[in-house]
Amino acid sequence: MTEPGQFRTSVIIVGGGPVGLGLAAALGTAGVPVVLVERSRTVSAVPKGQNLTARSLEHFYFWGCVDQLRAARLLPSGFPIGGITAYQSLAGSYWYAPAGRETVGDFYFQRAERLPQYLTESVLRGRVAALDSVVGMYGWSAIDLRLDEGGVRVTARAESGATREIDAAFVVGCDGVRSMVREQAGIGCSATDLGQRMVLAVFRSADLNAGLARFPARTTYRVLHPELKGFWRFFGRVDPEETWFFHAPVPADATTGTVDVAALVEEAAGFPVACESEYVGLWNMRVDIADTYQRGRAFIAGDAAHSHPPYGAYGLNTGLEDAVNLAWKLTAVLRGWAPARLLDTYSAERRPIAVETAQAIIDGISADHAFLDRYSPERDRIEFEQAWGGRTVGETAPPSYEPHYEGSPIVCGPAGSVCGVRGQHAQAARAGHHLSPALLSSGRNVLEELGRDYTLIVLTQDGLTQDGLTQAGASAAAIREAARAVQMPLRVIADTVEDGRAAYGSRYILVRPDQYVAWAGNRLPADPAELLRRVAGQAESEPPGPSVSQA
Ligand SMILES: Cc1cc2nc3c(=O)[nH]c(=O)nc-3n(C[C@H](O)[C@H](O)[C@H](O)COP(=O)(O)OP(=O)(O)OC[C@H]3O[C@@H](n4cnc5c(N)ncnc54)[C@H](O)[C@@H]3O)c2cc1C
């Protein structure tokens, strides 16, 4: 990493929380010049976003720091990442351990991980520091943004009061819920206030761990209480023994001075818990989603674009996927093989994911509220136990949360489809969906072979005749030629359908730089160049975007 000194770059990232750092890692590993402006010299103090999905771990693999991330964890390797749901308190007789994201683990190339957000940020800061094309400006606040047809200008102010101007082709606001970039780019935000004040506490207690010994080992404990309208009292492990993260509903007029965290913890636990407080903060249950993720040359990602209650551990994971989606598109446009209108697909693909994720969270809270109103062991124990048992069955079904881009204009998905989160994981390669891992005959995983550009996987039939092999070779040559014609970098991987690769269900699979399938079929289209133009956003039918010049 070079020190700030030259202030013309390709992309300015405002905000070096986990999403801004992830974006810097993604662009920096692709060699794109980036200036990262982050107000704080140190990482945030609260553990917050701890559960990282298997998909997020794939990002860390591609950014070259997955081993460092795993080494930074506080829980022992193999500690089950999952939760316990209990009724009324953790001492009660009604509880279950719902199946979590581990049920979809086989559809990803990496395992999920859990560690405090400040450790994730430290790993990313370390990775970004090793990238020559990234200039980190820690201790600088972005205070002004100018956007025009030709570029962007960000003014940053240091703690000393000194100011600097940075020019670039693009700016990305990863500057959190109160995003300056979103506001100055004139992007509106739709808010839904769920009308509940919450406390967030970090505390140490050996008693709590001891009291949970009756449960199978888990990292999170969710308490549903009939008086709390579907909002949870929630414990999350920070380390294996004594540090805990806790949130719970509090009265609207609560302040950090009036909230009795120890009493709330004991009520949720249902047994005596001596605890030593490390942090107490307050927040409001609300959803904020930006009306668009782009205005001209300005983009927003992570909490700047969407924030919602931390139920289900979606916030950071969704933000990291924003970064990955935007990074390959910015890289393609800056390299010149895609037009600026490719960037319009960032908001088109990513915003519906946040909208549907937030709705799923709100629906979950409403469903819990309705359940707690309707059933009570005091009123009718048998009826309650039947309904509680029914919840257990429902929650152990494979999750139907599967973000996809079937409806994207640069994906050849089914007619009439949309981008969203409702779907099922599958081994089959489906346009708009994440590519599941598979072993190649070399012994390496397909995902290890995917590059930073588009990749075409060609799977030949088992026992092919020489003619068949020649045909497959000719198809690969045809698409390479088409890629050259549209000036698009393309890698081709050839293998057979043996050893389970037939489960992809297609002989040709075109994979995007973010490991999503753009197109899949059993024979190449008659005009492969037309396919490549479409997936690179070069097709004329797409609405024009802003004109772009490399800074
Ligand atoms: C209680 C709680 C639990 C959570 N649990 C999970 C979980 O388990 N899994 C999950 O995926 N998510 C979780 N989340 C959500 C997750 O913490 C956030 O989604 C995540 O922090 C978003 O990262 P970000 O980089 O977008 O924004 P932030 O983390 O808010 O980072 C924004 C950065 O921008 C900087 N900044 C702001 N303005 C400027 C400026 N003008 N100039 C320079 N720098 C600026 C700030 O200093 C900050 O570093 C949780 C959140 C909470 C509150």
Coordinates of C-alpha atoms and ligand atoms in Angstrom, one line a residue:
M1 CA 0.0 0.0 0.0
T2 CA 1.3 3.5 -0.9
E3 CA 0.8 6.5 1.4
P4 CA -1.6 9.2 0.2
G5 CA 0.3 11.6 -2.0
Q6 CA -1.2 11.5 -5.4
F7 CA -4.9 12.3 -5.4
R8 CA -6.2 11.1 -8.7
T9 CA -7.5 7.5 -8.8
S10 CA -10.1 5.3 -10.4
V11 CA -12.4 4.7 -7.4
I12 CA -12.8 6.5 -4.1
I13 CA -14.3 4.5 -1.4
V14 CA -15.8 6.5 1.4
G15 CA -16.0 4.4 4.6
G16 CA -13.6 1.7 5.6
G17 CA -15.9 -0.5 7.7
P18 CA -16.1 -4.1 6.6
V19 CA -18.0 -3.4 3.4
G20 CA -15.6 -0.5 2.2
L21 CA -12.6 -2.7 3.1
G22 CA -14.1 -5.7 1.3
L23 CA -14.7 -3.5 -1.8
A24 CA -11.1 -2.2 -1.5
A25 CA -9.8 -5.8 -1.3
A26 CA -11.9 -6.8 -4.3
L27 CA -10.8 -3.9 -6.5
G28 CA -7.3 -3.9 -5.2
T29 CA -6.7 -7.6 -5.9
A30 CA -7.9 -6.8 -9.5
G31 CA -5.3 -4.1 -9.7
V32 CA -7.8 -1.2 -9.8
P33 CA -6.4 2.1 -8.3
V34 CA -8.4 2.9 -5.2
V35 CA -8.3 5.6 -2.5
L36 CA -10.1 4.5 0.7
V37 CA -11.2 7.3 3.1
E38 CA -12.0 6.2 6.6
R39 CA -12.7 8.5 9.5
S40 CA -11.4 6.2 12.2
R41 CA -7.8 5.2 12.7
T42 CA -8.9 2.1 14.7
V43 CA -11.5 -0.6 14.1
S44 CA -15.0 -0.4 15.6
A45 CA -15.2 -1.7 19.2
V46 CA -18.4 -3.6 19.2
P47 CA -18.5 -7.3 18.0
K48 CA -21.7 -6.7 16.0
G49 CA -21.8 -8.6 12.7
Q50 CA -20.2 -11.9 13.8
N51 CA -21.9 -14.6 11.7
L52 CA -20.3 -14.8 8.3
T53 CA -21.9 -17.1 5.8
A54 CA -20.2 -19.7 3.7
R55 CA -20.8 -17.4 0.7
S56 CA -19.0 -14.5 2.6
L57 CA -16.1 -16.8 3.2
E58 CA -15.8 -17.4 -0.5
H59 CA -15.2 -13.7 -0.8
F60 CA -12.4 -13.8 1.6
Y61 CA -10.9 -16.7 -0.3
F62 CA -11.0 -14.7 -3.5
W63 CA -9.5 -11.7 -1.7
G64 CA -6.6 -13.8 -0.6
C65 CA -7.2 -13.6 3.2
V66 CA -9.4 -16.6 4.1
D67 CA -6.7 -18.3 6.2
Q68 CA -6.0 -15.1 8.1
L69 CA -9.7 -14.7 8.8
R70 CA -10.0 -18.2 10.2
A71 CA -6.9 -17.8 12.2
A72 CA -8.4 -14.6 13.8
R73 CA -11.5 -16.4 15.2
L74 CA -12.0 -16.6 19.0
L75 CA -14.1 -19.8 19.0
P76 CA -12.4 -23.2 18.6
S77 CA -12.4 -24.6 15.0
G78 CA -15.5 -26.6 14.4
F79 CA -17.6 -24.9 17.2
P80 CA -21.2 -25.3 15.9
I81 CA -22.5 -22.0 14.4
G82 CA -26.2 -22.1 15.1
G83 CA -28.8 -21.1 17.6
I84 CA -31.2 -22.2 20.3
T85 CA -34.7 -20.8 20.4
A86 CA -36.4 -20.8 23.8
Y87 CA -39.8 -19.8 25.1
Q88 CA -39.9 -17.2 27.9
S89 CA -36.3 -17.8 29.2
L90 CA -33.3 -20.1 28.7
A91 CA -34.3 -21.9 31.9
G92 CA -37.7 -23.0 30.5
S93 CA -38.8 -26.4 29.3
Y94 CA -39.7 -25.2 25.7
W95 CA -36.7 -24.9 23.4
Y96 CA -35.3 -26.3 20.2
A97 CA -32.2 -26.0 18.1
P98 CA -33.3 -25.1 14.6
A99 CA -31.2 -26.2 11.7
G100 CA -29.4 -23.2 10.3
R101 CA -27.3 -22.4 7.3
E102 CA -25.2 -25.5 7.7
T103 CA -27.9 -27.3 5.7
V104 CA -26.8 -25.4 2.6
G105 CA -23.0 -25.7 3.3
D106 CA -22.4 -28.1 0.5
F107 CA -23.5 -25.5 -2.0
Y108 CA -20.5 -23.4 -1.2
F109 CA -16.7 -23.8 -1.5
Q110 CA -16.0 -22.5 2.0
R111 CA -17.4 -23.1 5.5
A112 CA -19.1 -20.4 7.5
E113 CA -17.2 -18.6 10.2
R114 CA -18.0 -16.6 13.3
L115 CA -15.8 -13.9 14.8
P116 CA -16.3 -10.4 16.1
Q117 CA -16.7 -7.7 13.4
Y118 CA -13.6 -5.8 14.7
L119 CA -11.5 -8.9 14.0
T120 CA -12.9 -9.2 10.5
E121 CA -12.1 -5.5 9.9
S122 CA -8.6 -6.0 11.2
V123 CA -8.0 -8.9 8.8
L124 CA -9.3 -6.8 5.9
R125 CA -7.2 -3.8 6.9
G126 CA -4.2 -6.0 6.9
R127 CA -5.1 -7.4 3.4
V128 CA -5.8 -4.0 2.0
A129 CA -2.5 -2.6 3.3
A130 CA -0.6 -5.3 1.3
L131 CA -2.3 -4.2 -2.0
D132 CA -0.2 -1.7 -4.1
S133 CA -3.2 -0.2 -5.9
V134 CA -5.0 0.8 -2.7
V135 CA -4.2 4.0 -0.8
G136 CA -5.7 4.0 2.7
M137 CA -6.5 7.4 4.3
Y138 CA -7.4 6.4 7.9
G139 CA -8.2 9.3 10.2
W140 CA -9.8 11.3 7.3
S141 CA -13.5 12.2 6.9
A142 CA -15.1 12.8 3.6
I143 CA -16.9 16.1 3.9
D144 CA -18.0 17.0 0.4
L145 CA -18.8 15.3 -2.8
R146 CA -19.0 16.8 -6.3
L147 CA -20.4 14.7 -9.2
D148 CA -20.4 15.6 -12.9
E149 CA -20.4 13.9 -16.3
G150 CA -16.6 13.6 -16.3
G151 CA -15.8 12.4 -12.8
V152 CA -16.2 12.8 -9.1
R153 CA -14.4 14.9 -6.5
V154 CA -14.3 14.1 -2.8
T155 CA -13.0 16.6 -0.2
A156 CA -11.6 14.9 2.9
R157 CA -10.6 16.5 6.2
A158 CA -8.0 15.1 8.6
E159 CA -8.2 15.1 12.3
S160 CA -5.7 18.0 12.2
G161 CA -8.1 20.1 10.1
A162 CA -6.1 19.8 6.9
T163 CA -8.2 19.1 3.8
R164 CA -7.5 17.3 0.5
E165 CA -9.3 16.8 -2.7
I166 CA -9.4 13.5 -4.5
D167 CA -10.6 13.1 -8.1
A168 CA -11.7 9.8 -9.6
A169 CA -14.0 8.2 -12.2
F170 CA -16.3 6.8 -9.5
V171 CA -17.1 7.1 -5.8
V172 CA -18.7 4.4 -3.6
G173 CA -20.3 5.3 -0.3
C174 CA -19.7 2.5 2.2
D175 CA -20.2 5.0 4.9
G176 CA -22.9 3.3 7.0
V177 CA -26.5 4.2 7.9
R178 CA -26.0 7.9 7.9
S179 CA -24.2 7.9 4.6
M180 CA -22.8 11.3 3.5
V181 CA -22.4 9.9 -0.1
R182 CA -26.0 8.9 -0.3
E183 CA -27.2 12.2 1.0
Q184 CA -24.9 14.4 -1.2
A185 CA -25.6 12.3 -4.3
G186 CA -29.3 13.0 -3.6
I187 CA -30.4 9.4 -3.1
G188 CA -33.5 9.1 -1.1
C189 CA -34.2 6.4 1.5
S190 CA -37.5 4.6 2.4
A191 CA -37.7 4.0 6.1
T192 CA -40.0 1.6 8.1
D193 CA -39.9 2.2 11.8
L194 CA -40.9 -0.9 13.8
G195 CA -41.4 1.2 16.8
Q196 CA -39.1 -0.6 19.2
R197 CA -36.1 0.7 21.1
M198 CA -33.4 -1.9 21.8
V199 CA -30.4 -2.1 24.0
L200 CA -27.1 -3.7 22.8
A201 CA -24.7 -4.8 25.5
V202 CA -21.4 -6.6 25.6
F203 CA -20.6 -8.3 29.0
R204 CA -18.5 -10.9 30.6
S205 CA -20.0 -13.7 32.7
A206 CA -18.9 -17.3 33.5
D207 CA -22.3 -18.1 35.0
L208 CA -24.1 -17.7 31.7
N209 CA -22.0 -20.3 30.0
A210 CA -22.3 -22.7 32.9
G211 CA -26.1 -22.3 32.9
L212 CA -26.3 -23.2 29.2
A213 CA -24.6 -26.5 29.6
R214 CA -27.9 -28.4 29.2
F215 CA -28.1 -27.3 25.5
P216 CA -26.1 -28.6 22.6
A217 CA -23.2 -26.3 22.0
R218 CA -24.3 -23.3 20.0
T219 CA -23.3 -19.7 19.4
T220 CA -26.6 -17.8 19.7
Y221 CA -29.6 -18.1 22.1
R222 CA -32.9 -16.4 21.1
V223 CA -35.6 -16.0 23.8
L224 CA -39.2 -15.4 22.7
H225 CA -41.3 -13.8 25.4
P226 CA -45.1 -13.4 25.2
E227 CA -44.8 -9.7 26.3
L228 CA -42.3 -8.7 23.7
K229 CA -44.4 -8.6 20.5
G230 CA -42.1 -10.9 18.6
F231 CA -38.9 -9.0 19.3
W232 CA -36.2 -11.1 20.8
R233 CA -33.9 -11.2 23.8
F234 CA -30.8 -12.4 22.2
F235 CA -27.4 -13.7 23.4
G236 CA -24.4 -14.3 21.1
R237 CA -21.1 -15.8 22.1
V238 CA -18.1 -13.6 21.4
D239 CA -15.6 -16.2 22.8
P240 CA -16.2 -19.8 24.0
E241 CA -16.2 -19.0 27.8
E242 CA -17.3 -15.6 29.1
T243 CA -17.8 -12.8 26.6
W244 CA -21.3 -12.2 25.4
F245 CA -23.2 -10.0 23.1
F246 CA -26.8 -9.2 24.1
H247 CA -29.7 -7.3 22.7
A248 CA -33.2 -6.9 24.0
P249 CA -36.3 -4.6 23.8
V250 CA -36.4 -1.6 26.2
P251 CA -38.9 1.2 26.8
A252 CA -39.0 4.0 24.2
D253 CA -37.6 6.5 26.7
A254 CA -34.7 4.3 27.9
T255 CA -31.3 5.8 28.1
T256 CA -27.9 4.0 28.6
G257 CA -28.1 5.4 32.2
T258 CA -31.5 3.9 33.0
V259 CA -31.3 0.5 31.3
D260 CA -30.6 -2.2 33.9
V261 CA -28.7 -4.7 31.6
A262 CA -28.0 -7.1 34.5
A263 CA -31.7 -7.4 35.2
L264 CA -32.6 -7.9 31.6
V265 CA -29.9 -10.6 31.2
E266 CA -31.1 -12.5 34.2
E267 CA -34.7 -12.3 33.1
A268 CA -33.8 -13.7 29.7
A269 CA -31.5 -16.4 31.2
G270 CA -34.0 -17.4 33.9
F271 CA -31.3 -18.1 36.4
P272 CA -28.8 -15.9 38.4
V273 CA -26.1 -14.4 36.2
A274 CA -23.3 -12.3 37.6
C275 CA -22.0 -10.1 34.8
E276 CA -19.5 -7.4 34.2
S277 CA -20.6 -4.9 31.6
E278 CA -18.1 -3.8 28.8
Y279 CA -20.4 -1.8 26.5
V280 CA -24.0 -0.5 26.5
G281 CA -25.7 1.2 23.5
L282 CA -29.2 1.8 22.2
W283 CA -30.7 1.5 18.8
N284 CA -34.1 1.5 17.1
M285 CA -35.7 -1.3 15.2
R286 CA -36.1 0.1 11.7
V287 CA -35.5 -0.7 8.1
D288 CA -33.9 1.9 5.8
I289 CA -33.5 1.1 2.1
A290 CA -32.1 3.5 -0.4
D291 CA -34.4 4.2 -3.4
T292 CA -31.5 3.4 -5.7
Y293 CA -27.9 2.3 -5.2
Q294 CA -26.6 4.6 -7.9
R295 CA -26.7 8.2 -9.0
G296 CA -24.5 8.8 -12.0
R297 CA -20.9 8.0 -11.0
A298 CA -21.8 7.6 -7.3
F299 CA -22.7 4.3 -5.7
I300 CA -23.6 3.1 -2.3
A301 CA -23.1 -0.3 -0.7
G302 CA -23.6 -2.0 2.7
D303 CA -25.5 -0.2 5.5
A304 CA -25.3 3.0 3.4
A305 CA -27.7 1.3 1.0
H306 CA -29.7 -0.9 3.3
S307 CA -30.0 -1.5 7.1
H308 CA -32.5 -3.7 8.9
P309 CA -32.8 -5.4 12.3
P310 CA -29.9 -7.7 13.0
Y311 CA -32.2 -10.8 13.0
G312 CA -30.8 -13.7 11.0
A313 CA -27.3 -12.1 10.5
Y314 CA -27.9 -10.7 7.0
G315 CA -26.5 -7.1 7.2
L316 CA -22.8 -7.6 6.8
N317 CA -23.1 -10.6 4.6
T318 CA -25.5 -8.7 2.2
G319 CA -23.1 -5.7 2.2
L320 CA -20.1 -7.9 1.3
E321 CA -22.0 -9.3 -1.6
D322 CA -22.9 -5.7 -2.7
A323 CA -19.1 -5.1 -2.8
V324 CA -18.4 -8.2 -4.9
N325 CA -21.2 -7.4 -7.3
L326 CA -20.1 -3.8 -7.8
A327 CA -16.3 -4.5 -7.9
W328 CA -16.3 -6.7 -11.0
K329 CA -18.6 -4.3 -12.9
L330 CA -16.4 -1.3 -12.0
T331 CA -13.3 -3.3 -13.0
A332 CA -14.9 -4.3 -16.4
V333 CA -16.0 -0.7 -17.2
L334 CA -12.6 0.8 -16.1
R335 CA -10.8 -1.9 -18.2
G336 CA -13.0 -1.0 -21.2
W337 CA -14.6 -4.3 -22.0
A338 CA -18.0 -3.3 -20.7
P339 CA -20.0 -0.1 -21.2
A340 CA -21.0 2.1 -18.4
R341 CA -24.6 0.8 -18.6
L342 CA -23.3 -2.5 -17.0
L343 CA -23.1 -0.4 -13.8
D344 CA -26.9 0.1 -13.9
T345 CA -27.3 -3.6 -13.2
Y346 CA -25.7 -3.2 -9.8
S347 CA -28.8 -1.5 -8.3
A348 CA -31.1 -3.7 -10.4
E349 CA -29.6 -6.9 -9.0
R350 CA -28.7 -5.9 -5.4
R351 CA -31.6 -3.7 -4.3
P352 CA -34.3 -6.4 -4.6
I353 CA -32.2 -8.6 -2.4
A354 CA -32.2 -6.0 0.4
V355 CA -35.9 -5.3 0.0
E356 CA -36.9 -9.0 0.2
T357 CA -34.4 -9.7 3.1
A358 CA -35.9 -6.9 5.1
Q359 CA -39.4 -8.0 4.4
A360 CA -38.5 -11.6 5.5
I361 CA -37.2 -10.2 8.8
I362 CA -40.3 -8.1 9.4
D363 CA -42.5 -11.1 8.5
G364 CA -40.6 -13.3 10.9
I365 CA -41.1 -10.8 13.7
S366 CA -44.9 -10.6 12.9
A367 CA -45.2 -14.4 12.8
D368 CA -43.5 -14.7 16.2
H369 CA -45.8 -12.0 17.6
A370 CA -48.9 -13.8 16.2
F371 CA -47.7 -17.1 17.6
L372 CA -47.0 -15.7 21.1
D373 CA -50.5 -14.0 21.1
R374 CA -52.3 -17.1 19.9
Y375 CA -50.6 -19.8 22.0
S376 CA -49.8 -19.9 25.7
P377 CA -48.9 -22.9 27.9
E378 CA -50.8 -21.2 30.7
R379 CA -54.0 -21.0 28.7
D380 CA -53.8 -24.3 26.9
R381 CA -50.7 -26.4 27.4
I382 CA -51.6 -29.2 24.9
E383 CA -52.4 -26.7 22.2
F384 CA -49.3 -24.7 22.9
E385 CA -47.0 -27.8 22.8
Q386 CA -48.5 -28.9 19.5
A387 CA -47.9 -25.5 17.9
W388 CA -44.4 -25.2 19.4
G389 CA -43.6 -28.7 18.0
G390 CA -44.9 -27.5 14.6
R391 CA -42.5 -24.5 14.7
T392 CA -39.6 -26.9 15.3
V393 CA -40.5 -28.9 12.1
G394 CA -40.9 -25.7 10.1
E395 CA -37.6 -24.3 11.2
T396 CA -35.6 -27.4 10.4
A397 CA -36.7 -27.5 6.8
P398 CA -33.8 -26.4 4.4
P399 CA -33.7 -22.6 4.3
S400 CA -35.5 -21.1 1.2
Y401 CA -33.3 -18.0 1.4
E402 CA -31.2 -18.1 -1.8
P403 CA -30.3 -14.6 -3.2
H404 CA -30.3 -14.8 -7.0
Y405 CA -30.4 -12.6 -10.1
E406 CA -32.6 -14.6 -12.4
G407 CA -34.4 -11.4 -13.6
S408 CA -31.2 -9.4 -14.3
P409 CA -30.9 -8.0 -17.8
I410 CA -27.3 -9.4 -18.0
V411 CA -28.4 -12.9 -17.1
C412 CA -30.2 -15.4 -19.4
G413 CA -32.8 -16.5 -16.7
P414 CA -36.3 -17.8 -17.3
A415 CA -38.7 -15.4 -19.0
G416 CA -40.6 -13.3 -16.5
S417 CA -38.3 -14.0 -13.6
V418 CA -37.1 -11.4 -11.1
C419 CA -34.1 -10.9 -8.8
G420 CA -34.8 -11.8 -5.2
V421 CA -34.1 -14.1 -2.3
R422 CA -36.7 -16.8 -2.6
G423 CA -35.3 -19.9 -4.0
Q424 CA -33.6 -23.2 -3.2
H425 CA -30.0 -24.2 -3.4
A426 CA -29.2 -26.8 -6.0
Q427 CA -26.2 -28.4 -7.6
A428 CA -27.6 -27.7 -11.1
A429 CA -26.1 -24.7 -12.8
R430 CA -28.9 -22.2 -13.2
A431 CA -28.7 -18.8 -14.9
G432 CA -28.7 -16.1 -12.2
H433 CA -27.7 -18.4 -9.3
H434 CA -24.4 -19.0 -7.5
L435 CA -22.3 -21.8 -9.0
S436 CA -22.1 -24.7 -6.6
P437 CA -18.7 -26.2 -6.1
A438 CA -17.6 -29.5 -7.8
L439 CA -14.4 -31.3 -8.1
L440 CA -12.6 -31.3 -11.5
S441 CA -10.7 -34.3 -12.7
S442 CA -7.5 -32.5 -11.8
G443 CA -8.6 -32.8 -8.1
R444 CA -9.1 -29.0 -7.8
N445 CA -12.4 -27.4 -7.2
V446 CA -14.2 -25.6 -10.0
L447 CA -14.2 -22.5 -7.8
E448 CA -10.5 -22.6 -7.5
E449 CA -10.2 -22.4 -11.2
L450 CA -12.5 -19.4 -11.7
G451 CA -10.7 -16.2 -12.5
R452 CA -11.5 -12.5 -12.1
D453 CA -13.1 -12.5 -15.6
Y454 CA -15.9 -14.5 -17.2
T455 CA -15.3 -18.3 -17.3
L456 CA -16.9 -20.8 -19.7
I457 CA -17.0 -24.3 -18.3
V458 CA -17.2 -27.0 -21.1
L459 CA -18.1 -30.5 -19.9
T460 CA -17.8 -33.2 -22.6
Q461 CA -19.9 -36.3 -22.5
D462 CA -18.5 -39.5 -21.0
G463 CA -17.0 -41.8 -23.7
L464 CA -17.0 -39.1 -26.4
T465 CA -16.0 -40.2 -29.9
Q466 CA -13.2 -38.3 -31.5
D467 CA -15.9 -36.4 -33.5
G468 CA -17.5 -35.4 -30.2
L469 CA -14.3 -34.2 -28.7
T470 CA -13.5 -32.2 -31.9
Q471 CA -17.0 -30.7 -31.7
A472 CA -16.5 -29.6 -28.1
G473 CA -13.1 -28.2 -29.0
A474 CA -14.6 -26.4 -31.9
S475 CA -17.3 -24.9 -29.6
A476 CA -14.6 -23.7 -27.1
A477 CA -12.7 -22.2 -30.0
A478 CA -15.9 -20.5 -31.3
I479 CA -16.6 -18.8 -28.0
R480 CA -12.9 -17.8 -27.5
E481 CA -13.2 -16.2 -31.0
A482 CA -16.4 -14.5 -30.0
A483 CA -14.8 -13.2 -26.8
R484 CA -12.0 -11.7 -28.8
A485 CA -14.5 -10.1 -31.1
V486 CA -16.3 -8.4 -28.3
Q487 CA -13.0 -7.7 -26.5
M488 CA -14.1 -9.5 -23.4
P489 CA -11.5 -11.5 -21.3
L490 CA -12.7 -15.1 -21.1
R491 CA -11.2 -18.2 -19.5
V492 CA -12.3 -21.7 -20.7
I493 CA -12.2 -24.7 -18.4
A494 CA -12.7 -28.1 -20.1
D495 CA -13.5 -31.4 -18.4
T496 CA -15.8 -34.4 -18.6
V497 CA -19.2 -34.9 -17.0
E498 CA -17.8 -37.7 -14.9
D499 CA -17.3 -37.8 -11.1
G500 CA -20.6 -36.0 -10.4
R501 CA -20.1 -33.1 -12.7
A502 CA -23.2 -34.2 -14.6
A503 CA -25.2 -32.8 -11.7
Y504 CA -24.6 -29.4 -13.2
G505 CA -27.1 -30.5 -15.7
S506 CA -25.5 -28.5 -18.6
R507 CA -22.5 -29.0 -20.8
Y508 CA -21.8 -25.3 -21.1
I509 CA -21.8 -23.0 -18.2
L510 CA -20.9 -19.3 -18.4
V511 CA -19.8 -18.0 -15.0
R512 CA -19.5 -14.3 -14.1
P513 CA -16.5 -12.9 -12.2
D514 CA -18.7 -13.1 -9.0
Q515 CA -19.2 -16.8 -9.3
Y516 CA -22.8 -16.5 -10.5
V517 CA -24.0 -18.3 -13.6
A518 CA -24.9 -16.0 -16.4
W519 CA -26.0 -18.7 -18.9
A520 CA -26.1 -22.5 -19.0
G521 CA -27.1 -24.9 -21.8
N522 CA -26.2 -28.1 -23.6
R523 CA -25.1 -26.4 -26.8
L524 CA -23.7 -23.0 -27.5
P525 CA -26.0 -20.5 -29.1
A526 CA -25.7 -20.0 -32.8
D527 CA -24.2 -16.5 -32.2
P528 CA -22.0 -16.8 -29.1
A529 CA -20.9 -13.1 -29.5
E530 CA -24.5 -12.0 -29.0
L531 CA -24.5 -14.0 -25.7
L532 CA -21.3 -12.4 -24.6
R533 CA -22.5 -8.9 -25.5
R534 CA -25.6 -9.4 -23.4
V535 CA -23.8 -10.7 -20.3
A536 CA -21.2 -7.9 -20.5
G537 CA -24.0 -5.3 -20.7
Q538 CA -23.1 -4.5 -24.3
A539 CA -26.5 -5.3 -25.8
E540 CA -28.1 -2.4 -27.4
S541 CA -31.5 -3.1 -25.8
E542 CA -30.1 -2.0 -22.4
P543 CA -30.9 1.5 -21.3
P544 CA -27.9 3.8 -21.7
G545 CA -25.9 4.7 -18.6
P546 CA -23.5 7.6 -17.9
S547 CA -20.5 8.0 -20.2
V548 CA -17.3 6.9 -18.6
S549 CA -13.6 7.7 -19.0
Q550 CA -10.8 6.0 -17.1
A551 CA -9.4 8.4 -14.5
Ligands
LIG1 C1 -26.5 -5.6 17.1 C2 -26.0 -5.9 15.7 C3 -25.7 -7.3 15.3 C4 -25.3 -7.6 14.0 N1 -25.1 -8.9 13.7 C5 -24.8 -9.2 12.4 C6 -24.4 -10.5 12.0 O1 -24.3 -11.5 12.8 N2 -24.1 -10.8 10.7 C7 -24.2 -9.8 9.7 O2 -24.0 -10.0 8.5 N3 -24.5 -8.5 10.1 C8 -24.7 -8.2 11.4 N4 -25.0 -6.9 11.8 C9 -24.9 -5.8 10.8 C10 -23.5 -5.4 10.5 O3 -22.9 -5.0 11.7 C11 -23.5 -4.2 9.5 O4 -24.3 -4.5 8.4 C12 -22.1 -3.8 9.1 O5 -21.4 -3.1 10.1 C13 -22.2 -2.9 7.9 O6 -20.9 -2.6 7.4 P1 -20.7 -1.3 6.6 O7 -19.2 -1.3 6.3 O8 -21.6 -1.1 5.5 O9 -21.0 -0.1 7.6 P2 -20.3 0.4 8.9 O10 -19.9 -0.8 9.7 O11 -21.2 1.3 9.6 O12 -19.0 1.1 8.5 C14 -19.1 2.4 7.9 C15 -17.7 3.1 8.0 O13 -17.7 4.3 7.4 C16 -17.0 5.3 8.2 N5 -17.5 6.6 7.8 C17 -18.8 7.1 7.9 N6 -18.9 8.3 7.4 C18 -17.7 8.6 6.9 C19 -17.1 9.8 6.3 N7 -17.9 10.8 6.0 N8 -15.8 9.8 5.9 C20 -15.0 8.7 6.2 N9 -15.5 7.6 6.8 C21 -16.8 7.6 7.2 C22 -17.3 4.9 9.6 O14 -16.2 5.3 10.4 C23 -17.3 3.4 9.5 O15 -16.0 2.8 9.7 C24 -25.3 -6.5 13.1 C25 -25.6 -5.2 13.5 C26 -25.9 -4.9 14.8 C27 -26.2 -3.5 15.2

